[in-house]
Amino acid sequence: MIKIAGPLSAATVIALTGCTYNNGTPKQPATGAVIGGVTGAAIGNVIGDDTRSTIIGGAIGAAVRGAIGANIAQQERELNQQLAGTGAIITNTGSQLRVILPEGVTFPTGSSTVASSFLPALREVARSLNAHPNSTVRVVGHTDNVGSAAYNQQLSQDRALAVARILIRDGVSASRINYSGRGYNEPITTNVTAVGRAQNRRVEIVTTPTR
């Protein structure tokens, strides 16, 4: 196990503090660069004990992660423009890009057939994935807690598969995509209210850069 020395850990805290705007919102590309820099520095310590190795490793890691963060931010901007008004929600975590498709705009209630009105939006998602090919894609279905666990598990899986098939049909390589259903196991808000249940019924397209 690689142990990061105390001074480096302190530098990490200081650097991460500088990667937020005044309102606390993360500066995503910068955050990626910091994480990459720390990882690279750790690699540098493994391949050599001197300060020069640490600096070189940190620079390499920062460059790689910085490029990944910038690419995610660019794809986020593009998708926000392409999917404006569709009801899809784009979330950039700094290391992944999530396209959240609420049930209300994607599927009829209780159905795993994608609404024809939403097919153009999925076509834009596929176009974006093809324009940014260096990533893997997870399509994950989620439900609320109404009904049995078995029913919701199957529905969430069927919906994820339906979206994955459309992305593949629209040109995304099947080798990049996997899908799964999580049923009601991963709510993003309460299931007590109708509004909360509606938010929990969703499919997420999660893109993770590979380089």
Tab-separated table of C-alpha atoms in Angstrom:
chain	number	residue	atom	x	y	z
A	1	MET	CA	0.000	0.000	0.000
A	2	ILE	CA	1.330	3.446	-0.931
A	3	LYS	CA	1.451	5.857	1.971
A	4	ILE	CA	1.404	9.572	1.219
A	5	ALA	CA	3.690	11.530	3.492
A	6	GLY	CA	2.240	14.168	5.816
A	7	PRO	CA	3.460	17.244	3.893
A	8	LEU	CA	1.933	15.952	0.673
A	9	SER	CA	-1.393	15.323	2.371
A	10	ALA	CA	-1.383	18.874	3.692
A	11	ALA	CA	-0.646	20.195	0.215
A	12	THR	CA	-3.580	18.194	-1.089
A	13	VAL	CA	-5.949	19.850	1.381
A	14	ILE	CA	-4.693	23.297	0.443
A	15	ALA	CA	-4.946	22.568	-3.280
A	16	LEU	CA	-8.458	21.171	-3.047
A	17	THR	CA	-9.555	24.215	-1.089
A	18	GLY	CA	-8.470	26.310	-4.049
A	19	CYS	CA	-10.573	24.267	-6.440
A	20	THR	CA	-13.905	25.779	-5.525
A	21	TYR	CA	-15.602	29.005	-6.440
A	22	ASN	CA	-16.638	31.417	-3.693
A	23	ASN	CA	-20.041	29.737	-3.445
A	24	GLY	CA	-18.452	26.337	-2.862
A	25	THR	CA	-19.154	24.949	-6.363
A	26	PRO	CA	-16.294	22.691	-7.512
A	27	LYS	CA	-14.104	23.865	-10.378
A	28	GLN	CA	-14.313	20.510	-12.096
A	29	PRO	CA	-11.319	20.583	-14.502
A	30	ALA	CA	-9.109	22.041	-11.780
A	31	THR	CA	-10.216	19.389	-9.298
A	32	GLY	CA	-9.243	16.691	-11.770
A	33	ALA	CA	-5.836	18.255	-12.179
A	34	VAL	CA	-5.242	18.308	-8.425
A	35	ILE	CA	-6.296	14.689	-8.008
A	36	GLY	CA	-4.084	13.711	-10.917
A	37	GLY	CA	-1.189	15.681	-9.492
A	38	VAL	CA	-1.396	13.947	-6.134
A	39	THR	CA	-1.711	10.535	-7.790
A	40	GLY	CA	1.192	11.291	-10.082
A	41	ALA	CA	3.298	12.439	-7.145
A	42	ALA	CA	2.603	9.153	-5.388
A	43	ILE	CA	3.691	7.306	-8.530
A	44	GLY	CA	6.807	9.420	-8.602
A	45	ASN	CA	7.607	8.328	-5.061
A	46	VAL	CA	7.278	4.702	-6.125
A	47	ILE	CA	9.545	4.950	-9.169
A	48	GLY	CA	12.157	7.064	-7.426
A	49	ASP	CA	12.954	8.349	-3.984
A	50	ASP	CA	14.190	11.777	-4.969
A	51	THR	CA	12.267	15.017	-5.239
A	52	ARG	CA	12.714	15.104	-9.006
A	53	SER	CA	10.784	11.845	-9.462
A	54	THR	CA	7.958	13.184	-7.327
A	55	ILE	CA	7.766	16.406	-9.335
A	56	ILE	CA	7.812	14.557	-12.671
A	57	GLY	CA	5.156	12.092	-11.511
A	58	GLY	CA	2.989	14.911	-10.203
A	59	ALA	CA	3.275	16.842	-13.452
A	60	ILE	CA	2.314	13.818	-15.532
A	61	GLY	CA	-0.654	12.977	-13.311
A	62	ALA	CA	-1.861	16.572	-13.264
A	63	ALA	CA	-1.665	16.805	-17.050
A	64	VAL	CA	-3.642	13.596	-17.544
A	65	ARG	CA	-6.347	14.389	-15.019
A	66	GLY	CA	-6.523	18.001	-16.109
A	67	ALA	CA	-7.165	16.907	-19.693
A	68	ILE	CA	-9.864	14.477	-18.546
A	69	GLY	CA	-11.543	17.148	-16.420
A	70	ALA	CA	-11.497	19.624	-19.305
A	71	ASN	CA	-12.973	17.031	-21.665
A	72	ILE	CA	-15.801	16.234	-19.243
A	73	ALA	CA	-16.539	19.943	-18.844
A	74	GLN	CA	-16.640	20.399	-22.623
A	75	GLN	CA	-18.995	17.453	-23.067
A	76	GLU	CA	-21.178	18.808	-20.261
A	77	ARG	CA	-21.495	22.185	-22.029
A	78	GLU	CA	-22.348	20.503	-25.318
A	79	LEU	CA	-25.005	18.251	-23.788
A	80	ASN	CA	-26.579	21.132	-21.889
A	81	GLN	CA	-27.064	22.892	-25.223
A	82	GLN	CA	-28.194	19.812	-27.133
A	83	LEU	CA	-30.645	18.614	-24.465
A	84	ALA	CA	-32.023	22.000	-23.416
A	85	GLY	CA	-35.780	21.770	-22.900
A	86	THR	CA	-35.928	17.956	-23.041
A	87	GLY	CA	-36.165	17.415	-19.273
A	88	ALA	CA	-32.825	15.583	-19.107
A	89	ILE	CA	-30.496	16.669	-16.305
A	90	ILE	CA	-26.707	16.825	-16.777
A	91	THR	CA	-24.444	16.377	-13.731
A	92	ASN	CA	-20.639	16.701	-13.788
A	93	THR	CA	-18.951	15.059	-10.785
A	94	GLY	CA	-15.436	15.935	-11.962
A	95	SER	CA	-14.632	12.308	-12.797
A	96	GLN	CA	-17.910	11.257	-14.424
A	97	LEU	CA	-20.697	12.797	-16.466
A	98	ARG	CA	-24.252	11.750	-15.631
A	99	VAL	CA	-27.239	12.253	-17.898
A	100	ILE	CA	-30.363	11.738	-15.787
A	101	LEU	CA	-33.516	10.839	-17.721
A	102	PRO	CA	-36.647	11.289	-15.566
A	103	GLU	CA	-39.436	8.763	-16.150
A	104	GLY	CA	-41.871	11.579	-16.905
A	105	VAL	CA	-40.115	12.479	-20.151
A	106	THR	CA	-38.628	9.084	-21.033
A	107	PHE	CA	-41.213	6.349	-20.380
A	108	PRO	CA	-44.969	5.946	-20.029
A	109	THR	CA	-45.898	4.915	-16.476
A	110	GLY	CA	-45.043	1.268	-15.820
A	111	SER	CA	-43.588	0.802	-19.305
A	112	SER	CA	-40.073	0.042	-20.535
A	113	THR	CA	-40.746	1.415	-24.020
A	114	VAL	CA	-39.013	4.748	-24.585
A	115	ALA	CA	-41.468	7.478	-25.556
A	116	SER	CA	-41.106	8.322	-29.238
A	117	SER	CA	-40.975	12.019	-28.333
A	118	PHE	CA	-37.739	11.404	-26.416
A	119	LEU	CA	-35.897	9.535	-29.170
A	120	PRO	CA	-34.348	12.734	-30.640
A	121	ALA	CA	-32.862	13.525	-27.214
A	122	LEU	CA	-31.274	10.075	-26.996
A	123	ARG	CA	-29.938	10.582	-30.500
A	124	GLU	CA	-28.141	13.695	-29.244
A	125	VAL	CA	-26.711	11.715	-26.329
A	126	ALA	CA	-25.435	9.069	-28.747
A	127	ARG	CA	-23.903	11.780	-30.933
A	128	SER	CA	-22.115	13.196	-27.897
A	129	LEU	CA	-20.814	9.773	-26.858
A	130	ASN	CA	-19.477	9.199	-30.356
A	131	ALA	CA	-17.799	12.612	-30.354
A	132	HIS	CA	-16.080	11.701	-27.055
A	133	PRO	CA	-15.165	8.042	-27.624
A	134	ASN	CA	-12.574	7.573	-24.866
A	135	SER	CA	-15.027	6.561	-22.162
A	136	THR	CA	-17.136	3.730	-20.863
A	137	VAL	CA	-20.899	4.061	-20.489
A	138	ARG	CA	-23.158	2.618	-17.790
A	139	VAL	CA	-26.918	2.790	-18.241
A	140	VAL	CA	-28.638	2.313	-14.883
A	141	GLY	CA	-32.376	2.107	-14.249
A	142	HIS	CA	-34.020	3.220	-10.986
A	143	THR	CA	-37.588	3.143	-9.645
A	144	ASP	CA	-39.579	4.362	-6.662
A	145	ASN	CA	-40.658	1.954	-3.916
A	146	VAL	CA	-44.238	1.402	-5.063
A	147	GLY	CA	-44.788	-2.287	-5.807
A	148	SER	CA	-42.715	-5.350	-5.033
A	149	ALA	CA	-38.924	-5.448	-5.068
A	150	ALA	CA	-38.992	-8.038	-7.871
A	151	TYR	CA	-41.287	-5.928	-10.042
A	152	ASN	CA	-39.217	-2.784	-9.613
A	153	GLN	CA	-35.946	-4.630	-10.204
A	154	GLN	CA	-37.221	-6.029	-13.489
A	155	LEU	CA	-38.717	-2.715	-14.616
A	156	SER	CA	-35.518	-0.807	-13.866
A	157	GLN	CA	-33.435	-3.361	-15.745
A	158	ASP	CA	-35.778	-3.405	-18.747
A	159	ARG	CA	-35.694	0.394	-18.948
A	160	ALA	CA	-31.897	0.489	-18.768
A	161	LEU	CA	-31.702	-2.119	-21.530
A	162	ALA	CA	-34.155	-0.161	-23.695
A	163	VAL	CA	-32.029	2.995	-23.453
A	164	ALA	CA	-28.802	1.046	-24.060
A	165	ARG	CA	-30.250	-0.547	-27.184
A	166	ILE	CA	-31.248	2.837	-28.590
A	167	LEU	CA	-27.765	4.260	-27.982
A	168	ILE	CA	-26.264	1.262	-29.783
A	169	ARG	CA	-28.762	1.611	-32.613
A	170	ASP	CA	-27.724	5.261	-32.909
A	171	GLY	CA	-24.095	4.295	-33.411
A	172	VAL	CA	-22.488	3.904	-29.971
A	173	SER	CA	-20.259	0.834	-29.825
A	174	ALA	CA	-21.846	-1.961	-27.812
A	175	SER	CA	-18.420	-2.744	-26.332
A	176	ARG	CA	-18.519	0.577	-24.445
A	177	ILE	CA	-21.921	0.044	-22.856
A	178	ASN	CA	-23.177	-2.019	-19.951
A	179	TYR	CA	-26.558	-1.748	-18.280
A	180	SER	CA	-28.133	-2.675	-14.971
A	181	GLY	CA	-31.279	-2.153	-12.901
A	182	ARG	CA	-31.139	-1.013	-9.300
A	183	GLY	CA	-34.867	-1.142	-8.557
A	184	TYR	CA	-35.673	1.113	-5.604
A	185	ASN	CA	-32.318	0.533	-3.864
A	186	GLU	CA	-30.693	3.861	-4.785
A	187	PRO	CA	-33.230	6.700	-4.382
A	188	ILE	CA	-31.965	10.248	-4.787
A	189	THR	CA	-34.696	11.675	-2.566
A	190	THR	CA	-37.611	10.597	-0.378
A	191	ASN	CA	-40.230	8.132	-1.576
A	192	VAL	CA	-42.763	9.544	0.884
A	193	THR	CA	-44.108	12.212	-1.492
A	194	ALA	CA	-45.347	11.970	-5.073
A	195	VAL	CA	-42.748	14.538	-6.154
A	196	GLY	CA	-39.966	12.510	-4.547
A	197	ARG	CA	-41.118	9.259	-6.114
A	198	ALA	CA	-41.206	10.913	-9.533
A	199	GLN	CA	-37.585	12.027	-9.127
A	200	ASN	CA	-36.512	8.539	-8.110
A	201	ARG	CA	-38.025	6.991	-11.246
A	202	ARG	CA	-35.208	7.585	-13.694
A	203	VAL	CA	-32.529	6.146	-15.960
A	204	GLU	CA	-28.967	7.444	-15.641
A	205	ILE	CA	-26.371	7.351	-18.411
A	206	VAL	CA	-23.024	7.478	-16.622
A	207	THR	CA	-19.955	8.270	-18.716
A	208	THR	CA	-16.501	7.584	-17.260
A	209	PRO	CA	-13.433	8.720	-19.248
A	210	THR	CA	-10.794	6.063	-19.855
A	211	ARG	CA	-8.058	8.576	-20.714
